[in-house]
Amino acid sequence: MQNIILTNDATSELKSLIATSGSDKVFALYDENTFRHCRSLLANLYGEVSITDIIIPPTDAAKNTDTLASVWEALQKKGASRSSLMLCIGGGMVTDLGGFAAATFKRGINFINVPTTLLAMVDAAVGGKTGINFGSLKNEIGVFREASAVVCDTNFLHTLDAENTNSGFAEMLKHALLSSKEMWSRHISFDLINPDFRTLLPMVGESIEVKKNIVAQDPQEHGLRKALNLGHTFGHAMETLALKRSNTGLHGYFVAWGLVCELYLSCVLEKFPSDTMRKTVQYILSNYGKPNITCKDYEELYDLMLHDKKNSGGVISCTLLAEIGDIRIDRHPTKDDIFEAFDFLREA
Ligand code: GLY
């Protein structure tokens, strides 16, 4: 199982991981924002280990071949070898792109993820999915390659704004829906307006465990790992449409709206209890609002869903639920079902 460390002292964890890694050179990949705001938290590490920084532009718009090539180029120019180690310090964009750069440079160098957002801690940094966007499709190019360790420093969580906390929490809510009624009911009672970090921190560890256990059973997504796509078939389509229109938006918001659509379809197609669906939808809408879509967008959203890499044979595949924790992968809603689910989201 992947080595995931939840700590309040990333420096000492990284120091000992680097010492035992046997690497000849250590690189740290940041985006401009994490370089500005997060590097200081690792100041003591720089005092003891020689680290070369590589800085890339922030945001999903830079998760592309140009940025990837700039990382390969920096590694090459600064003398990285096959025994070098890269620390990917940032949100999901940095851990996805950095992991892919590391996985492909000289056929693969080791990397350690240091997620700085809640979203990256509970999802992106864990489980070995790496990649970049391509041709306006999200995460279109990539490989499975697990970070040799994931170091989650809870100090980063205190620095997050409300939107970033909400964004990560959407993936936590997804993990709760995949797990148990008890976990779900604690999540939909969590106050996102005034988050209590003493309550949140153990929930983060619990959420990482859910993902880690699923990934350990199906690392390359042949079956069970598709459970983690709950909310993402609809969510990715809405996110890709927003990206095409240069609208900003955090991933977790699209996942939360995707959960609304997919829980609605779970009720219609899998007899998921409507009371549970309504409570979850109410929680999501009151904390995440609604997406900026109209019925004129449905055809384009449907087309984007058809191009999702989770599909094969030209049919749309979704993960649905028959109950909390009762997972139904490879479900194929019709075009009418899908339009109805978008109507439900807009009118709920
Ligand atoms: N984000 C879903 C997965 O890692 O499989």
Tab-separated table of C-alpha atoms and ligand atoms in Angstrom:
chain	number	residue	atom	x	y	z
A	1	MET	CA	0.000	0.000	0.000
A	2	GLN	CA	1.146	3.538	-0.708
A	3	ASN	CA	3.089	5.223	2.103
A	4	ILE	CA	0.843	8.106	3.193
A	5	ILE	CA	1.936	10.255	6.115
A	6	LEU	CA	-0.438	12.668	7.855
A	7	THR	CA	1.747	14.952	9.957
A	8	ASN	CA	2.124	18.442	11.369
A	9	ASP	CA	5.856	18.444	10.563
A	10	ALA	CA	6.500	17.804	6.865
A	11	THR	CA	10.120	18.927	7.207
A	12	SER	CA	11.207	16.121	9.504
A	13	GLU	CA	9.221	13.520	7.536
A	14	LEU	CA	10.803	14.681	4.259
A	15	LYS	CA	14.250	14.810	5.819
A	16	SER	CA	14.105	11.154	6.783
A	17	LEU	CA	12.460	10.098	3.482
A	18	ILE	CA	15.200	11.890	1.509
A	19	ALA	CA	17.935	10.393	3.717
A	20	THR	CA	16.724	6.850	3.056
A	21	SER	CA	15.941	7.411	-0.649
A	22	GLY	CA	19.508	7.067	-1.903
A	23	SER	CA	18.951	9.916	-4.378
A	24	ASP	CA	21.834	11.832	-5.928
A	25	LYS	CA	19.922	15.104	-6.365
A	26	VAL	CA	16.661	16.442	-4.997
A	27	PHE	CA	14.340	18.732	-6.982
A	28	ALA	CA	11.282	20.541	-5.642
A	29	LEU	CA	8.504	21.390	-8.074
A	30	TYR	CA	6.192	24.257	-7.097
A	31	ASP	CA	3.728	26.438	-8.925
A	32	GLU	CA	4.156	30.197	-8.499
A	33	ASN	CA	1.565	30.277	-5.709
A	34	THR	CA	2.846	27.343	-3.688
A	35	PHE	CA	6.401	28.636	-4.130
A	36	ARG	CA	5.296	31.972	-2.627
A	37	HIS	CA	3.090	30.618	0.163
A	38	CYS	CA	4.299	27.120	1.057
A	39	ARG	CA	8.078	27.074	0.610
A	40	SER	CA	8.582	28.938	3.903
A	41	LEU	CA	6.974	26.034	5.753
A	42	LEU	CA	9.850	23.881	4.509
A	43	ALA	CA	12.618	26.430	5.241
A	44	ASN	CA	14.392	24.110	7.697
A	45	LEU	CA	14.523	21.375	5.092
A	46	TYR	CA	16.445	23.666	2.722
A	47	GLY	CA	18.901	24.317	5.554
A	48	GLU	CA	19.830	20.635	5.696
A	49	VAL	CA	19.343	19.212	2.211
A	50	SER	CA	20.484	20.639	-1.111
A	51	ILE	CA	17.326	21.121	-3.182
A	52	THR	CA	16.914	22.673	-6.635
A	53	ASP	CA	13.585	24.434	-7.140
A	54	ILE	CA	11.580	24.275	-10.356
A	55	ILE	CA	8.671	26.680	-10.612
A	56	ILE	CA	5.769	26.395	-13.064
A	57	PRO	CA	2.747	28.635	-13.712
A	58	PRO	CA	-0.315	27.921	-11.555
A	59	THR	CA	-3.839	26.747	-12.463
A	60	ASP	CA	-5.340	24.009	-14.564
A	61	ALA	CA	-4.851	26.102	-17.717
A	62	ALA	CA	-1.079	25.479	-17.396
A	63	LYS	CA	-1.464	21.714	-16.999
A	64	ASN	CA	-0.299	21.214	-20.572
A	65	THR	CA	2.534	19.974	-22.796
A	66	ASP	CA	4.406	23.328	-22.663
A	67	THR	CA	4.612	23.265	-18.875
A	68	LEU	CA	5.478	19.576	-18.905
A	69	ALA	CA	8.312	20.193	-21.391
A	70	SER	CA	9.599	23.043	-19.208
A	71	VAL	CA	9.896	20.624	-16.262
A	72	TRP	CA	11.731	17.999	-18.360
A	73	GLU	CA	14.011	20.765	-19.629
A	74	ALA	CA	14.779	22.029	-16.117
A	75	LEU	CA	15.530	18.492	-14.911
A	76	GLN	CA	17.828	17.913	-17.878
A	77	LYS	CA	19.648	21.270	-17.598
A	78	LYS	CA	20.132	20.904	-13.863
A	79	GLY	CA	21.646	17.460	-14.190
A	80	ALA	CA	18.907	15.131	-12.956
A	81	SER	CA	19.752	11.454	-13.290
A	82	ARG	CA	17.699	8.321	-12.945
A	83	SER	CA	18.520	8.330	-9.238
A	84	SER	CA	17.213	11.834	-8.642
A	85	LEU	CA	14.147	12.537	-6.563
A	86	MET	CA	11.440	15.115	-7.159
A	87	LEU	CA	9.186	16.608	-4.499
A	88	CYS	CA	5.877	17.780	-5.998
A	89	ILE	CA	4.687	20.537	-3.673
A	90	GLY	CA	1.273	21.940	-4.483
A	91	GLY	CA	-2.296	21.188	-5.364
A	92	GLY	CA	-3.524	18.543	-7.791
A	93	MET	CA	-2.147	20.371	-10.827
A	94	VAL	CA	1.411	20.168	-9.443
A	95	THR	CA	1.129	16.582	-8.203
A	96	ASP	CA	-0.527	15.389	-11.471
A	97	LEU	CA	1.864	17.181	-13.841
A	98	GLY	CA	4.912	16.717	-11.618
A	99	GLY	CA	4.167	13.017	-11.166
A	100	PHE	CA	3.857	12.632	-14.951
A	101	ALA	CA	7.096	14.555	-15.571
A	102	ALA	CA	8.880	12.346	-13.021
A	103	ALA	CA	7.289	9.130	-14.315
A	104	THR	CA	8.492	9.826	-17.856
A	105	PHE	CA	11.882	11.534	-17.325
A	106	LYS	CA	14.588	8.955	-18.164
A	107	ARG	CA	11.759	6.370	-18.009
A	108	GLY	CA	10.945	7.299	-14.457
A	109	ILE	CA	12.504	8.908	-11.417
A	110	ASN	CA	11.107	8.708	-7.898
A	111	PHE	CA	8.833	11.438	-6.611
A	112	ILE	CA	7.202	12.351	-3.320
A	113	ASN	CA	3.921	14.259	-3.261
A	114	VAL	CA	3.499	17.049	-0.729
A	115	PRO	CA	-0.118	18.149	-1.277
A	116	THR	CA	-0.870	21.665	-0.078
A	117	THR	CA	-4.642	21.687	-0.633
A	118	LEU	CA	-7.349	19.610	0.975
A	119	LEU	CA	-8.387	18.371	-2.469
A	120	ALA	CA	-4.906	17.119	-3.274
A	121	MET	CA	-4.529	15.461	0.154
A	122	VAL	CA	-7.710	13.430	-0.052
A	123	ASP	CA	-7.604	12.744	-3.783
A	124	ALA	CA	-5.080	13.904	-6.399
A	125	ALA	CA	-1.837	13.166	-4.554
A	126	VAL	CA	-2.905	9.659	-3.536
A	127	GLY	CA	-3.278	6.652	-5.823
A	128	GLY	CA	-0.836	7.129	-8.681
A	129	LYS	CA	-2.861	8.942	-11.332
A	130	THR	CA	-0.571	11.404	-13.110
A	131	GLY	CA	-1.097	13.435	-16.262
A	132	ILE	CA	-1.945	16.599	-18.123
A	133	ASN	CA	-4.891	18.072	-20.038
A	134	PHE	CA	-4.797	17.790	-23.827
A	135	GLY	CA	-7.012	18.984	-26.690
A	136	SER	CA	-9.348	20.670	-24.185
A	137	LEU	CA	-9.922	17.334	-22.390
A	138	LYS	CA	-8.941	17.015	-18.759
A	139	ASN	CA	-6.248	14.515	-17.756
A	140	GLU	CA	-6.287	13.104	-21.279
A	141	ILE	CA	-2.603	12.079	-21.300
A	142	GLY	CA	-0.962	10.368	-18.351
A	143	VAL	CA	0.230	7.211	-16.655
A	144	PHE	CA	-0.395	5.377	-13.417
A	145	ARG	CA	2.664	5.769	-11.198
A	146	GLU	CA	2.496	6.062	-7.434
A	147	ALA	CA	4.528	8.608	-5.542
A	148	SER	CA	7.003	6.770	-3.313
A	149	ALA	CA	5.396	8.651	-0.413
A	150	VAL	CA	2.673	11.240	0.159
A	151	VAL	CA	3.369	13.692	2.979
A	152	CYS	CA	0.229	15.582	4.062
A	153	ASP	CA	1.105	18.432	6.422
A	154	THR	CA	-2.020	19.563	8.254
A	155	ASN	CA	-0.511	23.047	8.722
A	156	PHE	CA	-1.320	23.746	5.074
A	157	LEU	CA	-5.029	23.238	5.794
A	158	HIS	CA	-5.159	26.230	8.124
A	159	THR	CA	-4.056	28.484	5.267
A	160	LEU	CA	-6.827	27.472	2.843
A	161	ASP	CA	-9.614	29.851	1.870
A	162	ALA	CA	-13.263	28.771	2.103
A	163	GLU	CA	-13.505	27.830	-1.592
A	164	ASN	CA	-10.502	25.522	-1.409
A	165	THR	CA	-11.801	23.899	1.783
A	166	ASN	CA	-15.188	23.345	0.109
A	167	SER	CA	-13.515	21.971	-2.994
A	168	GLY	CA	-11.595	19.300	-1.059
A	169	PHE	CA	-14.589	18.526	1.108
A	170	ALA	CA	-16.608	17.496	-1.972
A	171	GLU	CA	-14.217	14.578	-2.530
A	172	MET	CA	-14.500	13.724	1.180
A	173	LEU	CA	-18.294	13.668	0.848
A	174	LYS	CA	-17.872	11.343	-2.145
A	175	HIS	CA	-15.696	8.998	-0.038
A	176	ALA	CA	-18.339	9.052	2.714
A	177	LEU	CA	-21.082	8.136	0.203
A	178	LEU	CA	-18.943	5.202	-0.937
A	179	SER	CA	-18.403	4.035	2.644
A	180	SER	CA	-21.068	4.055	5.338
A	181	LYS	CA	-24.176	5.842	6.604
A	182	GLU	CA	-22.312	6.788	9.765
A	183	MET	CA	-19.513	8.488	7.808
A	184	TRP	CA	-22.038	10.144	5.455
A	185	SER	CA	-24.136	11.560	8.299
A	186	ARG	CA	-21.055	13.112	9.957
A	187	HIS	CA	-20.100	14.689	6.632
A	188	ILE	CA	-23.475	16.215	5.847
A	189	SER	CA	-23.570	17.670	9.375
A	190	PHE	CA	-20.125	19.280	9.014
A	191	ASP	CA	-20.316	23.068	9.135
A	192	LEU	CA	-18.463	24.296	6.059
A	193	ILE	CA	-19.251	27.956	6.797
A	194	ASN	CA	-17.321	27.833	10.097
A	195	PRO	CA	-15.154	24.721	9.766
A	196	ASP	CA	-13.858	23.260	13.004
A	197	PHE	CA	-10.359	21.967	12.237
A	198	ARG	CA	-10.244	19.688	15.285
A	199	THR	CA	-13.161	17.805	13.734
A	200	LEU	CA	-11.882	18.090	10.164
A	201	LEU	CA	-8.365	16.677	10.679
A	202	PRO	CA	-9.375	13.134	11.682
A	203	MET	CA	-11.944	13.205	8.873
A	204	VAL	CA	-9.108	13.932	6.404
A	205	GLY	CA	-7.188	10.860	7.618
A	206	GLU	CA	-10.343	8.754	7.370
A	207	SER	CA	-10.994	10.005	3.838
A	208	ILE	CA	-7.455	9.219	2.682
A	209	GLU	CA	-7.900	5.698	4.112
A	210	VAL	CA	-11.054	5.162	2.011
A	211	LYS	CA	-9.229	6.109	-1.184
A	212	LYS	CA	-6.075	4.195	-0.252
A	213	ASN	CA	-8.047	0.984	0.412
A	214	ILE	CA	-9.934	1.184	-2.875
A	215	VAL	CA	-6.744	1.917	-4.863
A	216	ALA	CA	-4.895	-0.960	-3.161
A	217	GLN	CA	-7.566	-3.377	-4.432
A	218	ASP	CA	-7.605	-2.026	-8.004
A	219	PRO	CA	-4.657	0.293	-8.721
A	220	GLN	CA	-5.257	0.631	-12.472
A	221	GLU	CA	-9.023	1.077	-12.428
A	222	HIS	CA	-10.188	-2.158	-14.029
A	223	GLY	CA	-13.159	-2.419	-11.657
A	224	LEU	CA	-13.582	-1.255	-8.062
A	225	ARG	CA	-11.519	1.939	-8.477
A	226	LYS	CA	-14.259	3.197	-10.817
A	227	ALA	CA	-16.207	3.798	-7.583
A	228	LEU	CA	-13.989	6.853	-7.092
A	229	ASN	CA	-15.496	8.313	-10.264
A	230	LEU	CA	-18.794	8.905	-8.458
A	231	GLY	CA	-19.838	12.453	-9.356
A	232	HIS	CA	-17.086	12.773	-11.952
A	233	THR	CA	-18.808	11.748	-15.208
A	234	PHE	CA	-21.114	14.759	-14.920
A	235	GLY	CA	-18.615	16.804	-12.918
A	236	HIS	CA	-15.799	16.519	-15.473
A	237	ALA	CA	-18.108	17.490	-18.338
A	238	MET	CA	-19.208	20.656	-16.504
A	239	GLU	CA	-15.607	21.418	-15.541
A	240	THR	CA	-14.333	20.922	-19.103
A	241	LEU	CA	-17.086	23.176	-20.461
A	242	ALA	CA	-16.110	25.867	-17.949
A	243	LEU	CA	-12.424	25.458	-18.905
A	244	LYS	CA	-13.290	25.815	-22.612
A	245	ARG	CA	-15.140	29.035	-21.817
A	246	SER	CA	-12.278	30.263	-19.627
A	247	ASN	CA	-14.524	30.348	-16.574
A	248	THR	CA	-12.725	29.659	-13.378
A	249	GLY	CA	-13.957	27.134	-10.867
A	250	LEU	CA	-12.476	24.682	-8.427
A	251	HIS	CA	-12.630	20.966	-9.232
A	252	GLY	CA	-14.536	19.997	-6.078
A	253	TYR	CA	-17.433	22.304	-6.923
A	254	PHE	CA	-17.933	20.432	-10.214
A	255	VAL	CA	-17.672	17.111	-8.359
A	256	ALA	CA	-20.319	18.301	-5.874
A	257	TRP	CA	-22.665	19.233	-8.756
A	258	GLY	CA	-21.813	15.939	-10.462
A	259	LEU	CA	-22.824	14.149	-7.249
A	260	VAL	CA	-26.232	15.852	-7.404
A	261	CYS	CA	-26.801	14.541	-10.962
A	262	GLU	CA	-25.474	11.073	-10.218
A	263	LEU	CA	-27.398	10.680	-6.961
A	264	TYR	CA	-30.532	11.693	-8.861
A	265	LEU	CA	-29.788	8.959	-11.441
A	266	SER	CA	-29.023	6.558	-8.582
A	267	CYS	CA	-32.583	7.122	-7.307
A	268	VAL	CA	-34.153	6.739	-10.742
A	269	LEU	CA	-32.090	3.792	-11.975
A	270	GLU	CA	-30.820	2.015	-8.841
A	271	LYS	CA	-33.510	2.763	-6.210
A	272	PHE	CA	-31.134	4.790	-4.029
A	273	PRO	CA	-33.262	6.130	-1.131
A	274	SER	CA	-34.738	9.482	-2.157
A	275	ASP	CA	-34.606	10.860	1.394
A	276	THR	CA	-30.821	10.308	1.546
A	277	MET	CA	-30.460	11.852	-1.909
A	278	ARG	CA	-32.493	14.925	-0.926
A	279	LYS	CA	-30.509	15.521	2.293
A	280	THR	CA	-27.225	15.252	0.371
A	281	VAL	CA	-28.463	17.515	-2.431
A	282	GLN	CA	-29.654	20.100	0.087
A	283	TYR	CA	-26.220	20.088	1.779
A	284	ILE	CA	-24.458	20.483	-1.571
A	285	LEU	CA	-26.663	23.245	-2.924
A	286	SER	CA	-26.490	25.264	0.276
A	287	ASN	CA	-22.682	25.098	0.386
A	288	TYR	CA	-21.745	25.036	-3.315
A	289	GLY	CA	-24.575	26.913	-5.054
A	290	LYS	CA	-25.332	25.884	-8.639
A	291	PRO	CA	-23.299	25.741	-11.853
A	292	ASN	CA	-23.662	28.260	-14.611
A	293	ILE	CA	-25.332	26.036	-17.216
A	294	THR	CA	-28.559	26.253	-19.210
A	295	CYS	CA	-30.472	23.694	-21.275
A	296	LYS	CA	-28.659	25.057	-24.353
A	297	ASP	CA	-25.456	23.504	-22.948
A	298	TYR	CA	-26.818	19.960	-22.647
A	299	GLU	CA	-25.761	18.724	-26.123
A	300	GLU	CA	-22.203	19.999	-25.591
A	301	LEU	CA	-22.060	18.503	-22.098
A	302	TYR	CA	-23.339	15.198	-23.483
A	303	ASP	CA	-20.655	15.268	-26.171
A	304	LEU	CA	-17.978	15.931	-23.561
A	305	MET	CA	-19.284	13.014	-21.499
A	306	LEU	CA	-19.055	10.741	-24.554
A	307	HIS	CA	-15.364	11.655	-24.872
A	308	ASP	CA	-14.621	10.896	-21.237
A	309	LYS	CA	-11.844	8.307	-21.058
A	310	LYS	CA	-13.924	6.236	-18.604
A	311	ASN	CA	-16.128	5.178	-21.530
A	312	SER	CA	-15.669	2.512	-24.155
A	313	GLY	CA	-17.819	1.498	-27.113
A	314	GLY	CA	-19.440	4.927	-27.481
A	315	VAL	CA	-21.644	4.617	-24.377
A	316	ILE	CA	-21.456	6.806	-21.307
A	317	SER	CA	-20.393	5.011	-18.116
A	318	CYS	CA	-21.222	6.255	-14.645
A	319	THR	CA	-20.750	5.021	-11.124
A	320	LEU	CA	-24.059	5.003	-9.252
A	321	LEU	CA	-25.213	3.846	-5.816
A	322	ALA	CA	-28.063	1.584	-4.732
A	323	GLU	CA	-27.469	2.684	-1.110
A	324	ILE	CA	-24.678	4.434	0.731
A	325	GLY	CA	-21.723	2.070	0.325
A	326	ASP	CA	-23.584	-0.133	-2.199
A	327	ILE	CA	-21.654	0.739	-5.349
A	328	ARG	CA	-22.778	0.070	-8.935
A	329	ILE	CA	-20.008	0.644	-11.467
A	330	ASP	CA	-20.374	0.698	-15.281
A	331	ARG	CA	-23.926	2.014	-15.373
A	332	HIS	CA	-25.080	3.434	-18.709
A	333	PRO	CA	-27.733	6.164	-18.432
A	334	THR	CA	-29.469	7.142	-21.693
A	335	LYS	CA	-29.248	10.592	-23.229
A	336	ASP	CA	-32.757	11.341	-21.861
A	337	ASP	CA	-31.678	10.232	-18.353
A	338	ILE	CA	-28.664	12.520	-18.578
A	339	PHE	CA	-30.649	15.570	-19.706
A	340	GLU	CA	-33.162	14.860	-16.921
A	341	ALA	CA	-30.336	14.778	-14.366
A	342	PHE	CA	-29.082	18.181	-15.578
A	343	ASP	CA	-32.681	19.487	-15.301
A	344	PHE	CA	-32.822	18.166	-11.735
A	345	LEU	CA	-29.588	19.953	-10.831
A	346	ARG	CA	-30.776	23.264	-12.316
A	347	GLU	CA	-34.236	23.062	-10.766
A	348	ALA	CA	-33.447	21.409	-7.403
B	1	GLY	N1	-9.783	10.682	-8.582
B	1	GLY	C1	-10.197	9.365	-8.770
B	1	GLY	C2	-9.097	8.359	-8.725
B	1	GLY	O1	-8.002	8.672	-8.288
B	1	GLY	O2	-9.295	7.246	-9.128
